[in-house]
XYZ file of N, CA and C in Angstrom:
855
model
N 5.081 12.757 24.981
C 6.208 11.767 23.275
C 4.365 11.304 22.727
N 5.273 11.238 21.097
C 4.128 11.072 19.957
C 3.572 9.894 19.690
N 2.327 9.605 19.452
C 3.079 7.844 19.329
C 2.313 7.205 17.692
N 2.985 6.278 17.688
C 3.281 5.739 15.778
C 1.848 3.816 15.919
N 1.178 4.245 15.027
C 0.838 3.141 15.720
C 1.300 2.571 14.281
N 1.902 1.049 13.944
C 2.531 -0.343 12.763
C 1.552 -0.646 12.615
N 0.336 -0.882 10.690
C -0.523 -1.792 11.087
C 0.770 -2.568 9.815
N 0.444 -4.416 9.245
C 0.679 -4.504 8.105
C -0.653 -5.979 8.949
N -0.533 -6.734 7.017
C -1.915 -8.262 7.668
C -0.935 -9.340 6.320
N -0.574 -10.464 7.421
C 0.149 -11.380 6.490
C -1.147 -12.255 6.522
N -0.552 -13.805 5.602
C -0.957 -14.712 5.305
C -0.822 -16.109 4.602
N 0.561 -16.798 5.364
C 1.146 -18.212 4.951
C 1.962 -17.734 4.152
N 3.000 -16.726 4.908
C 4.330 -16.485 4.693
C 5.438 -16.063 6.025
N 5.836 -17.134 6.473
C 5.353 -17.348 8.095
C 6.816 -16.255 7.831
N 8.418 -16.426 7.049
C 9.410 -16.463 7.374
C 9.953 -14.138 6.607
N 8.707 -14.072 5.565
C 9.199 -13.354 4.546
C 8.266 -12.115 6.647
N 6.972 -12.091 7.039
C 6.656 -12.014 8.098
C 7.959 -11.708 9.755
N 7.976 -12.581 10.127
C 8.818 -12.303 11.097
C 10.363 -11.714 10.731
N 11.423 -11.797 9.007
C 12.240 -11.051 8.235
C 11.711 -9.406 9.056
N 10.365 -9.039 8.364
C 9.547 -7.666 9.151
C 9.797 -7.086 9.627
N 9.706 -8.102 10.755
C 8.681 -7.578 11.623
C 9.841 -7.361 12.333
N 10.612 -7.692 12.530
C 12.706 -7.473 13.046
C 12.923 -6.550 12.623
N 12.549 -5.830 11.591
C 13.468 -4.767 10.614
C 12.707 -3.850 11.037
N 11.326 -4.144 11.487
C 10.478 -3.401 12.349
C 11.349 -3.126 13.738
N 12.088 -3.595 14.995
C 11.947 -3.911 15.811
C 13.709 -3.462 16.037
N 14.230 -2.944 15.260
C 15.285 -2.676 14.623
C 15.612 -2.185 14.965
N 14.554 -0.076 14.283
C 14.251 0.477 13.959
C 15.059 1.407 15.410
N 16.379 3.407 15.277
C 16.122 3.676 16.330
C 15.509 4.455 16.040
N 14.704 4.719 16.385
C 13.830 6.011 16.752
C 14.689 7.526 18.114
N 13.475 8.392 18.047
C 13.307 9.797 18.845
C 13.285 9.127 19.675
N 13.458 10.073 20.554
C 13.269 9.395 22.061
C 12.222 10.539 22.468
N 11.269 10.998 21.595
C 9.774 11.310 21.742
C 8.645 10.289 21.310
N 9.007 9.382 19.975
C 8.198 8.400 19.722
C 8.105 7.458 20.556
N 7.042 7.155 21.009
C 6.071 5.307 21.442
C 5.919 4.668 20.015
N 5.996 3.344 19.568
C 6.105 2.749 18.855
C 4.868 1.218 19.096
N 3.821 2.003 18.185
C 3.431 -0.266 18.937
C 2.823 -0.802 17.308
N 2.817 -2.047 18.164
C 3.044 -2.854 15.976
C 1.459 -3.336 16.695
N 0.760 -3.806 15.898
C -0.561 -4.302 15.307
C -0.464 -5.181 13.413
N -0.724 -7.059 14.574
C -0.668 -7.711 12.976
C -1.097 -8.172 12.940
N -2.229 -8.285 11.619
C -3.318 -9.142 11.373
C -3.369 -10.033 11.079
N -3.092 -11.920 11.167
C -2.761 -12.668 10.873
C -4.138 -13.214 9.908
N -3.956 -13.258 9.111
C -5.879 -13.663 8.118
C -5.258 -15.487 8.924
N -5.279 -16.133 9.556
C -5.913 -17.146 10.051
C -5.310 -18.273 9.346
N -3.329 -18.058 9.520
C -2.691 -18.203 8.149
C -2.207 -20.027 9.275
N -2.245 -20.650 7.797
C -2.070 -22.125 8.965
C -0.332 -23.109 8.850
N 0.379 -21.320 8.523
C 2.063 -22.298 9.100
C 2.605 -21.146 10.451
N 2.317 -21.462 10.975
C 2.434 -20.563 12.330
C 3.211 -19.867 12.843
N 2.440 -18.506 11.999
C 3.058 -17.416 12.083
C 2.897 -16.837 13.152
N 1.720 -16.928 13.046
C 0.990 -16.623 14.647
C 1.758 -17.316 15.645
N 2.127 -18.212 15.812
C 2.464 -19.125 16.592
C 4.465 -18.474 17.024
N 4.898 -17.954 15.849
C 5.904 -17.088 16.115
C 6.190 -16.336 16.109
N 4.874 -15.782 16.412
C 4.907 -13.655 16.538
C 4.800 -13.807 17.980
N 3.587 -15.026 18.283
C 3.692 -14.479 20.064
C 4.181 -15.000 20.504
N 5.475 -15.912 20.293
C 6.638 -16.696 21.090
C 7.520 -15.235 21.319
N 8.009 -15.090 20.011
C 9.371 -14.170 19.602
C 9.065 -12.161 19.947
N 7.759 -12.035 19.739
C 7.954 -10.610 20.332
C 6.429 -10.623 20.562
N 6.575 -10.390 21.621
C 5.225 -10.470 22.212
C 4.832 -8.712 23.023
N 5.800 -8.212 22.309
C 4.235 -6.931 22.013
C 3.879 -6.342 20.580
N 4.307 -7.039 20.227
C 3.059 -7.107 18.882
C 1.385 -7.448 19.350
N 0.653 -6.696 19.132
C -0.511 -6.750 19.592
C -0.694 -7.860 18.027
N -1.243 -9.243 17.994
C -1.957 -9.952 16.968
C -3.437 -10.196 17.355
N -4.123 -9.507 15.219
C -5.331 -9.804 15.734
C -5.638 -11.171 14.869
N -6.944 -12.583 14.879
C -6.842 -12.863 14.056
C -7.959 -12.265 12.745
N -7.751 -13.101 11.847
C -8.447 -12.697 10.947
C -9.296 -13.091 10.526
N -10.224 -13.086 9.191
C -11.209 -14.393 8.914
C -10.816 -15.367 8.179
N -9.445 -15.064 7.970
C -9.572 -16.539 6.078
C -9.877 -15.640 5.464
N -10.144 -14.974 5.264
C -10.389 -14.236 3.498
C -10.620 -12.879 4.035
N -9.618 -12.148 3.779
C -9.895 -10.813 4.241
C -8.822 -10.404 2.524
N -8.042 -10.531 2.612
C -6.989 -10.786 1.685
C -6.311 -8.763 2.052
N -5.027 -8.393 0.979
C -4.771 -7.096 1.674
C -5.627 -6.256 2.167
N -6.442 -6.089 1.064
C -7.380 -4.733 1.321
C -7.618 -4.994 2.691
N -8.812 -5.466 2.330
C -9.664 -6.193 3.719
C -8.639 -6.273 5.582
N -7.444 -7.258 4.383
C -7.023 -7.708 5.918
C -6.594 -5.921 6.795
N -5.976 -4.909 6.385
C -5.542 -4.147 6.087
C -6.732 -2.696 7.135
N -8.088 -3.124 6.342
C -9.454 -3.033 6.813
C -9.199 -2.775 8.423
N -9.993 -4.198 8.437
C -10.113 -5.444 9.493
C -9.202 -4.685 10.743
N -8.050 -4.310 10.822
C -7.318 -3.856 11.567
C -7.416 -2.610 11.958
N -7.834 -2.401 10.736
C -8.035 -0.541 10.932
C -9.977 -0.537 11.684
N -10.450 -0.790 11.044
C -11.967 -0.602 11.626
C -12.342 -1.405 13.332
N -11.788 -2.883 13.359
C -11.843 -3.345 14.448
C -10.695 -2.727 16.246
N -9.747 -2.666 15.466
C -7.944 -1.469 16.846
C -7.881 -0.602 16.249
N -7.138 -0.617 15.406
C -6.574 0.876 15.343
C -7.813 2.551 15.492
N -8.569 2.370 14.591
C -9.125 3.976 14.655
C -9.565 3.951 16.219
N -9.900 3.125 16.849
C -10.516 3.612 18.590
C -9.258 4.061 18.841
N -7.623 4.232 18.693
C -6.662 4.574 19.857
C -7.064 5.417 19.072
N -5.226 6.736 19.775
C -4.915 8.262 20.100
C -3.777 7.959 19.507
N -3.569 8.188 18.614
C -1.920 8.222 17.349
C -1.573 9.442 16.909
N -0.947 10.171 16.789
C -0.473 10.754 15.819
C 0.472 10.714 14.569
N 0.562 9.085 14.203
C 0.253 9.124 12.827
C -0.058 7.130 13.033
N -0.205 6.603 11.870
C -0.097 5.733 10.955
C 1.238 5.039 10.064
N 1.376 3.570 11.001
C 3.271 3.793 9.740
C 1.666 2.266 9.017
N 1.657 2.805 8.179
C 1.464 1.120 7.229
C 2.893 0.439 6.354
N 2.403 -1.598 5.962
C 3.515 -1.303 5.832
C 3.689 -2.889 5.564
N 3.727 -3.508 4.739
C 3.532 -4.762 3.860
C 5.220 -6.335 5.155
N 4.041 -6.349 5.066
C 5.374 -8.376 5.134
C 5.908 -8.646 4.373
N 7.018 -8.196 3.709
C 7.374 -8.517 2.713
C 8.700 -7.909 2.664
N 8.364 -6.611 3.038
C 9.976 -5.458 2.955
C 10.995 -6.232 4.384
N 12.027 -5.216 4.146
C 12.966 -5.730 4.996
C 13.678 -3.326 4.855
N 13.794 -3.387 5.965
C 13.676 -1.797 6.393
C 15.087 -1.639 7.114
N 15.880 -0.502 6.372
C 16.661 0.128 6.772
C 16.654 -0.220 8.700
N 17.482 1.002 9.450
C 17.476 0.910 10.628
C 16.818 2.364 11.407
N 16.988 3.012 10.120
C 16.888 4.380 10.420
C 15.566 4.900 9.485
N 14.251 4.029 8.688
C 13.793 4.228 8.000
C 12.153 5.151 8.703
N 12.236 4.639 9.599
C 10.873 5.560 10.450
C 11.596 6.451 10.869
N 12.184 6.569 11.678
C 13.262 8.601 11.383
C 13.237 9.160 9.819
N 13.761 8.234 9.441
C 13.629 9.520 7.872
C 11.991 10.092 7.333
N 10.867 8.621 7.622
C 9.491 9.407 8.238
C 8.996 10.644 8.491
N 9.672 10.597 9.530
C 9.282 10.767 10.416
C 9.821 12.611 10.196
N 11.081 12.727 10.091
C 11.751 13.943 9.503
C 11.000 14.290 8.295
N 10.394 13.533 7.623
C 9.846 13.849 6.168
C 8.623 14.651 6.648
N 7.566 13.814 7.715
C 7.058 14.618 8.492
C 6.670 15.682 8.768
N 7.497 15.697 9.807
C 8.586 16.828 10.326
C 8.130 18.535 9.274
N 8.455 18.086 8.093
C 9.304 19.504 6.872
C 7.718 19.610 6.502
N 7.257 19.024 5.461
C 6.114 18.033 4.903
C 4.493 19.719 6.373
N 5.327 19.274 7.124
C 4.018 20.020 8.555
C 4.907 21.605 8.901
N 6.356 21.541 8.779
C 6.434 23.342 9.197
C 7.382 23.885 8.144
N 7.302 23.479 7.201
C 7.549 23.467 5.600
C 6.828 24.261 4.688
N 5.712 23.184 4.265
C 4.577 23.127 4.210
C 3.586 23.401 4.824
N 3.167 23.405 5.886
C 2.171 23.644 7.035
C 1.366 22.646 7.086
N 0.744 22.228 6.131
C 0.601 20.544 6.109
C 0.534 19.780 6.791
N -0.818 19.442 7.194
C -2.032 17.857 8.385
C -1.887 16.884 7.171
N -2.047 17.271 6.498
C -3.655 16.230 5.695
C -2.476 15.618 4.611
N -1.478 14.415 4.969
C -1.018 14.200 4.757
C -0.180 12.780 4.449
N 0.131 11.734 3.424
C 1.078 10.882 3.141
C 1.775 10.526 3.197
N 2.594 10.460 3.349
C 4.691 9.742 2.983
C 4.869 8.237 2.532
N 5.029 8.032 1.843
C 5.352 6.576 1.951
C 6.771 6.476 1.256
N 7.665 4.999 1.684
C 8.393 4.769 1.577
C 9.116 4.253 0.557
N 11.180 4.739 -0.277
C 11.103 4.133 -1.477
C 11.396 3.355 -1.109
N 11.864 1.883 -2.150
C 11.933 0.816 -1.929
C 13.127 0.140 -2.980
N 13.832 -0.397 -3.307
C 15.226 -1.036 -4.152
C 15.161 -2.120 -3.878
N 15.077 -2.992 -4.867
C 15.383 -4.335 -5.116
C 16.345 -5.069 -3.625
N 16.002 -6.189 -4.016
C 16.998 -6.607 -2.158
C 18.481 -6.945 -3.461
N 18.845 -7.362 -5.058
C 19.152 -7.424 -5.817
C 20.312 -6.300 -7.040
N 19.469 -5.960 -6.478
C 19.931 -4.144 -7.905
C 19.141 -2.751 -6.641
N 19.696 -1.704 -7.198
C 20.353 0.275 -6.485
C 17.960 0.733 -7.649
N 17.712 -0.506 -7.807
C 16.885 -0.446 -9.142
C 15.846 0.387 -8.102
N 14.436 0.888 -7.548
C 13.236 1.225 -7.401
C 12.623 -0.174 -7.966
N 12.028 -0.218 -6.795
C 10.902 -1.186 -6.406
C 9.571 -0.890 -6.108
N 8.784 0.109 -6.120
C 8.097 0.406 -5.019
C 8.718 1.908 -3.982
N 7.550 2.647 -3.836
C 7.501 3.967 -2.940
C 6.250 5.055 -3.742
N 6.412 5.636 -4.903
C 5.058 6.835 -5.248
C 4.979 6.392 -6.826
N 4.089 7.573 -7.453
C 3.606 7.469 -8.710
C 2.894 9.022 -8.585
N 4.294 9.097 -9.919
C 3.606 10.383 -10.873
C 2.299 10.532 -12.162
N 1.855 10.936 -12.725
C 1.270 10.860 -12.893
C 1.574 10.878 -14.924
N 1.770 10.367 -15.928
C 2.322 10.250 -16.822
C 1.770 10.645 -18.391
N 0.845 10.795 -17.688
C -0.484 10.840 -18.959
C -1.336 12.045 -18.896
N -1.440 12.879 -19.960
C -2.294 14.237 -19.586
C -3.896 14.232 -19.781
N -3.903 12.675 -20.726
C -5.592 12.772 -20.762
C -6.280 11.016 -19.413
N -4.916 10.551 -19.481
C -5.576 9.411 -18.409
C -4.864 9.554 -16.770
N -5.783 10.188 -16.325
C -5.283 10.337 -14.557
C -4.304 8.705 -13.782
N -5.178 7.953 -14.300
C -5.274 7.086 -14.067
C -2.912 6.467 -14.678
N -3.004 6.674 -15.061
C -1.073 6.086 -15.124
C -0.545 7.064 -14.866
N -0.057 6.150 -14.775
C 1.079 6.223 -13.630
C 2.673 6.206 -13.402
N 3.750 6.160 -13.829
C 5.310 6.603 -14.332
C 6.230 5.937 -12.571
N 6.723 5.609 -11.285
C 7.371 4.810 -10.040
C 8.120 6.555 -10.783
N 7.916 6.825 -9.105
C 8.842 7.995 -8.692
C 10.008 7.539 -8.035
N 11.407 8.496 -8.569
C 12.234 8.299 -7.512
C 12.926 9.099 -6.420
N 13.616 8.683 -4.987
C 13.524 9.549 -4.267
C 14.958 10.927 -5.104
N 14.796 12.018 -4.368
C 15.878 13.131 -4.927
C 16.442 12.725 -3.714
N 16.501 13.253 -2.655
C 17.490 13.479 -1.800
C 16.812 14.334 -0.708
N 14.823 14.454 -1.515
C 14.478 15.850 -0.530
C 12.759 14.935 -0.725
N 12.633 15.164 0.105
C 10.880 14.520 0.688
C 9.926 15.684 -0.884
N 9.038 14.427 -1.373
C 9.696 14.741 -3.049
C 7.485 14.928 -3.027
N 7.152 15.717 -3.087
C 4.950 16.016 -4.126
C 5.276 15.118 -5.093
N 4.578 13.778 -4.483
C 3.990 12.720 -5.839
C 2.312 12.716 -6.044
N 1.755 12.363 -6.712
C 0.222 12.025 -7.560
C -0.677 11.008 -6.168
N 0.496 9.533 -6.102
C -0.162 9.083 -5.449
C 1.300 7.416 -4.768
N 0.161 6.822 -3.956
C 1.407 6.265 -3.391
C 1.330 4.583 -3.474
N 2.350 3.227 -2.363
C 2.511 2.494 -3.425
C 2.026 2.117 -1.376
N 1.766 1.024 -0.731
C 1.397 0.894 1.254
C 2.308 -0.277 0.760
N 3.983 0.145 0.157
C 4.121 -1.236 1.356
C 4.769 -1.161 2.652
N 5.128 1.420 2.157
C 5.755 1.240 4.312
C 5.513 2.364 3.189
N 4.533 2.829 4.444
C 3.773 4.191 4.881
C 3.513 4.836 5.383
N 4.114 6.422 6.082
C 3.379 6.905 6.939
C 2.289 7.917 6.624
N 1.359 7.598 8.165
C -0.180 8.308 7.195
C -0.460 9.371 8.825
N -0.906 10.107 8.557
C -1.264 11.723 9.915
C -2.610 11.335 10.219
N -2.703 11.582 11.274
C -3.633 11.226 11.656
C -5.168 12.093 10.724
N -4.619 13.263 10.859
C -5.741 14.326 10.180
C -6.375 13.811 9.238
N -4.842 13.354 8.732
C -5.669 12.288 7.140
C -6.646 11.185 7.043
N -5.931 10.898 7.707
C -6.804 9.654 7.918
C -7.956 10.072 8.885
N -8.512 11.473 9.958
C -9.875 12.018 10.181
C -10.560 11.902 9.401
N -9.738 12.878 8.467
C -10.548 13.509 7.135
C -11.191 12.897 5.692
N -10.306 11.859 5.470
C -11.031 10.312 4.131
C -11.165 9.119 4.831
N -10.371 8.686 5.882
C -11.252 7.128 5.713
C -10.333 6.310 5.720
N -10.021 5.098 5.979
C -9.088 4.216 5.808
C -8.991 4.490 3.979
N -8.486 2.918 3.221
C -8.956 2.173 2.379
C -9.771 1.959 2.337
N -10.642 2.474 0.811
C -12.294 2.598 0.963
C -12.531 1.333 0.794
N -13.982 0.446 1.242
C -14.289 -0.651 1.035
C -14.498 -1.432 -0.063
N -14.416 -0.921 -0.753
C -14.874 -1.575 -2.115
C -13.598 -2.679 -3.356
N -12.266 -2.023 -2.000
C -11.318 -2.705 -2.789
C -11.485 -4.722 -1.777
N -10.776 -5.389 -2.437
C -10.229 -6.499 -1.665
C -8.662 -7.097 -1.255
N -8.101 -6.381 -1.960
C -6.512 -6.572 -2.354
C -6.036 -5.691 -2.754
N -5.874 -5.695 -4.086
C -4.538 -4.206 -4.252
C -5.184 -3.651 -4.715
N -4.720 -2.273 -5.440
C -4.954 -1.163 -5.356
C -5.103 -0.021 -5.006
N -5.742 -0.593 -3.361
C -6.432 0.451 -2.522
C -5.438 1.384 -2.610
N -3.907 1.682 -2.107
C -2.931 1.792 -2.167
C -3.459 3.281 -2.331
N -2.570 2.559 -3.750
C -2.784 3.974 -4.634
C -4.496 4.393 -4.949
N -5.449 4.010 -4.204
C -6.457 4.916 -4.157
C -6.984 5.430 -3.074
N -6.593 5.044 -2.043
C -5.864 6.300 -1.053
C -6.073 7.966 -1.218
N -4.004 7.652 -1.627
C -3.466 8.298 -2.192
C -4.580 9.264 -3.154
N -5.292 9.227 -3.886
C -6.032 9.295 -4.577
C -6.746 10.263 -3.638
N -7.500 9.603 -2.996
C -8.332 10.702 -2.404
C -8.097 11.140 -1.405
N -7.311 11.244 -0.941
C -6.642 12.082 0.169
C -6.240 13.502 -0.787
N -5.909 13.741 -1.821
C -5.620 14.725 -3.155
C -6.843 15.165 -3.429
N -7.460 15.006 -3.751
C -8.682 15.298 -3.579
C -9.588 16.800 -2.534
N -9.569 15.673 -1.586
C -10.712 16.304 -0.590
C -8.768 17.834 0.282
N -7.611 17.432 -0.370
C -7.164 19.030 -0.076
C -5.921 18.491 0.605
N -5.950 17.441 0.756
C -4.325 16.532 1.082
C -3.695 16.266 -0.124
N -2.246 15.853 0.897
C -0.699 15.803 -0.151
C -0.036 13.883 1.183
N 0.244 13.641 -0.945
C 1.549 12.593 -0.724
C 2.906 13.028 -0.790
N 3.921 11.839 -0.371
C 5.072 12.839 -0.856
C 5.537 11.334 -0.307
N 6.852 11.386 -1.192
C 7.772 10.659 -1.316
C 9.381 10.354 -0.418
N 9.741 9.919 0.540
C 11.108 9.782 1.124
C 12.226 10.189 0.284
N 13.561 10.982 1.302
C 13.724 11.310 0.222
C 14.308 10.205 -0.167
N 15.217 9.357 0.189
C 16.218 8.247 -0.258
C 15.054 7.016 0.245
N 15.375 6.091 -0.454
C 15.278 4.574 -0.308
C 15.683 4.503 1.007
N 14.288 2.918 2.372
C 13.755 3.311 3.182
C 14.405 1.700 3.456
N 14.567 0.688 3.065
C 14.853 0.266 2.395
C 14.843 -0.713 1.359
N 14.217 -2.561 1.770
C 14.660 -3.191 0.499
C 12.381 -3.771 0.644
N 12.770 -4.085 -0.338
C 10.737 -4.941 -1.818
C 11.045 -6.144 -2.650
N 11.035 -6.927 -3.077
C 11.561 -7.689 -4.248
C 9.793 -6.584 -4.752
N 9.847 -6.758 -6.328
C 8.275 -6.573 -6.447
C 8.022 -8.142 -7.208
N 6.478 -8.497 -6.609
C 5.821 -9.847 -7.405
C 6.491 -10.265 -8.521
N 6.215 -11.007 -8.814
C 6.479 -11.596 -10.060
C 5.237 -12.455 -11.008
N 5.501 -12.037 -11.975
C 3.923 -12.542 -12.924
C 3.456 -14.382 -12.584
N 4.292 -14.958 -11.918
C 4.118 -16.818 -12.314
C 2.426 -16.005 -11.373
N 1.578 -17.036 -11.262
C 0.366 -16.938 -10.961
C -0.881 -15.842 -11.435
N -0.278 -14.388 -12.239
C -1.403 -14.042 -11.979
C -1.446 -13.881 -14.051
N -2.020 -12.874 -13.948
C -2.960 -13.018 -15.674
C -2.152 -12.379 -17.252
N -0.238 -11.840 -16.820
C 0.239 -11.782 -17.266
C 1.217 -12.476 -17.557
N 1.723 -13.566 -16.646
C 1.932 -14.625 -17.375
C 1.870 -15.153 -18.307
N 4.017 -15.738 -18.548
C 3.412 -15.812 -20.145
C 2.306 -17.356 -21.125
N 2.250 -16.619 -21.830
C 2.200 -19.302 -21.897
C 0.626 -19.658 -21.828
N -0.583 -18.705 -21.033
C -1.640 -18.583 -20.380
C -2.865 -18.054 -21.768
N -3.764 -18.820 -21.531
C -5.096 -19.021 -22.699
C -6.023 -17.505 -22.833
N -6.753 -17.078 -23.434
C -7.754 -16.205 -23.424
C -8.165 -16.059 -21.916
N -8.714 -16.997 -21.834
C -10.285 -17.257 -21.234
C -8.879 -17.297 -19.768
N -8.043 -17.904 -19.523
C -7.976 -17.956 -17.837
C -6.904 -16.615 -17.410
N -6.056 -16.067 -18.622
C -5.171 -14.506 -18.256
C -7.153 -13.650 -17.721
N -8.073 -13.473 -19.763
C -9.526 -13.618 -18.617
C -9.444 -13.677 -16.442
N -10.087 -15.031 -16.321
C -10.432 -15.187 -15.088
C -9.638 -14.646 -14.275
N -8.006 -14.935 -14.386
C -6.923 -14.215 -13.043
C -7.101 -12.355 -13.729
N -7.628 -11.704 -14.467
C -7.679 -10.363 -13.995
C -8.427 -10.576 -13.473
N -9.744 -10.067 -13.110
C -11.014 -10.261 -12.578
C -11.490 -10.792 -11.676
N -10.255 -12.153 -11.125
C -9.839 -11.927 -9.400
C -10.254 -11.625 -8.681
N -10.567 -11.144 -7.162
C -9.840 -11.316 -6.242
C -8.247 -10.435 -6.045
N -7.675 -10.730 -6.240
C -6.351 -10.697 -6.190
C -6.426 -9.931 -7.406
N -6.653 -9.430 -8.287
C -6.039 -8.353 -9.613
C -7.820 -7.069 -10.018
N -7.498 -7.114 -10.274
C -9.614 -5.930 -10.638
C -10.941 -7.095 -11.469
N -11.310 -7.337 -9.874
C -11.991 -7.816 -10.488
C -12.828 -6.700 -11.114
N -14.167 -6.869 -11.435
C -15.464 -5.774 -12.166
C -15.887 -5.040 -11.437
N -16.591 -5.331 -10.617
C -16.935 -3.696 -9.607
C -16.435 -2.431 -9.254
N -15.042 -3.722 -8.706
C -14.507 -3.102 -8.543
C -13.481 -1.543 -9.122
N -13.259 -2.383 -10.400
C -12.942 -1.645 -11.649
C -13.346 -0.226 -11.899
N -15.304 -0.450 -12.084
C -15.741 0.405 -12.286
C -15.310 1.074 -11.834
N -16.376 1.406 -10.195
C -16.420 1.529 -9.107
C -14.845 3.495 -9.273
N -14.142 2.596 -8.572
C -12.615 2.685 -9.136
C -12.749 4.168 -10.504
N -12.360 3.527 -11.195
C -12.655 4.390 -12.342
C -13.636 5.177 -12.702
N -14.564 4.757 -12.047
C -15.967 6.170 -12.292
C -15.502 6.811 -11.039
N -14.780 6.945 -9.892
C -14.311 7.953 -9.216
C -12.683 8.791 -9.788
N -11.745 7.955 -10.292
C -11.104 8.691 -10.064
C -10.066 8.795 -11.307
N -11.418 8.132 -12.626
C -10.657 8.141 -14.415
C -11.475 8.967 -14.611
N -11.817 10.212 -14.163
C -11.678 11.318 -15.731
C -12.659 11.026 -16.507
N -12.899 12.072 -17.290
C -13.858 11.566 -18.579
C -14.175 10.926 -19.251
N -13.144 10.295 -19.418
C -13.092 9.258 -19.442
C -12.540 8.003 -19.325
N -13.376 7.681 -18.260
C -13.455 6.272 -17.130
C -13.826 4.993 -17.590
N -15.406 5.439 -18.643
C -15.137 4.159 -19.033
C -15.062 3.647 -20.114
N -13.786 3.982 -21.225
C -12.285 3.545 -21.859
C -11.487 2.725 -20.205
N -11.137 3.746 -19.420
C -9.799 3.386 -19.091
C -10.653 2.068 -18.453
N -11.838 2.039 -17.923
C -12.230 0.473 -17.107
C -12.583 0.105 -17.628
N -12.538 -0.784 -19.116
C -12.838 -1.741 -19.475
C -12.066 -2.311 -20.381
N -10.626 -1.089 -20.486
C -9.615 -1.323 -21.391
C -9.028 -1.755 -21.459
N -8.363 -3.353 -19.718
C -7.434 -4.485 -19.587
C -8.093 -5.891 -20.423
N -9.531 -5.294 -19.849
C -10.032 -6.804 -20.373
C -10.209 -6.889 -21.704
N -10.883 -5.759 -22.229
C -10.616 -5.837 -24.138
C -8.906 -5.513 -24.585
N -8.103 -5.185 -24.091
C -6.743 -5.563 -24.740
C -6.617 -7.309 -24.830
N -7.336 -7.636 -23.542
C -6.742 -9.411 -23.289
C -7.362 -10.138 -25.062
N -8.800 -9.337 -25.393
C -9.237 -10.321 -25.891
C -8.639 -9.997 -26.990
N -8.083 -9.158 -27.308
C -8.271 -8.297 -28.764
C -6.472 -8.668 -29.254
N -5.401 -9.220 -28.193
C -4.666 -9.352 -27.880
C -4.238 -11.211 -28.873
N -6.018 -12.180 -28.130
C -6.025 -12.860 -28.461
C -7.205 -13.342 -29.324
N -7.551 -12.334 -30.732
C -7.784 -12.588 -32.004
C -6.277 -12.356 -32.627
N -6.408 -11.096 -32.155
C -5.597 -10.848 -33.766
C -3.890 -10.326 -32.653
N -3.404 -11.180 -32.039
C -1.775 -11.805 -32.026
C -1.821 -10.651 -30.743
N -0.080 -10.847 -30.697
C 0.309 -9.608 -29.664
C 0.539 -8.415 -31.069
């Protein structure tokens, strides 16, 4: 029997979290797969923990500190619980997804193919998602789109076969135990976003590989620009304030990320989003 550990983190969006867990419990799994689910609830005050405990007694609920954010919450679950367990795969997922009933089976079959066809044990396989209101791809994985800018990517689309990609989203991804043993989990300098993209990059650096599922495995809408530095009508000062906040691109976090993965031009890549806001404020769009 191969054990799959599922891990997510959540904060104050109970209805979405419950929908994600419901879709995970609907999975049609091979008979040789055992699934355990862990949820880090980062001190939600909307009864998320109460609802999970009452409906899903099989879920291992972990209480966070209230200041973990996404990357911190996932690391907290990994470092304090998951890393001590024996398993074949870690299935990481966001709490705003809705999985198709065969989502995990698709990822597991993709893992089998990567192992047998490519003789690879150091891998992560990301699931492709479409919007709730259209068949356009919303999340999944990325291909590099620039020869000189190693951190410029375009969204990859499923092709009907498991596809090699350059890095991934962790809206839903299956990671081998061997890959985690080699590179660890999410890097500790990340607070919230981009930690999943960096994971894929560091896995490839050590000889591992990143793949995209052959087809869509569920639905997930992209986050809107409201409340972010991309929201329309903001002053330059407010845009900068939001850009360097924990939820976006704090200066030191981006510095380390670009230094490690940005190639020769990393200082330019690092500073460019901050400069761009200032230039637009002075000269207009």
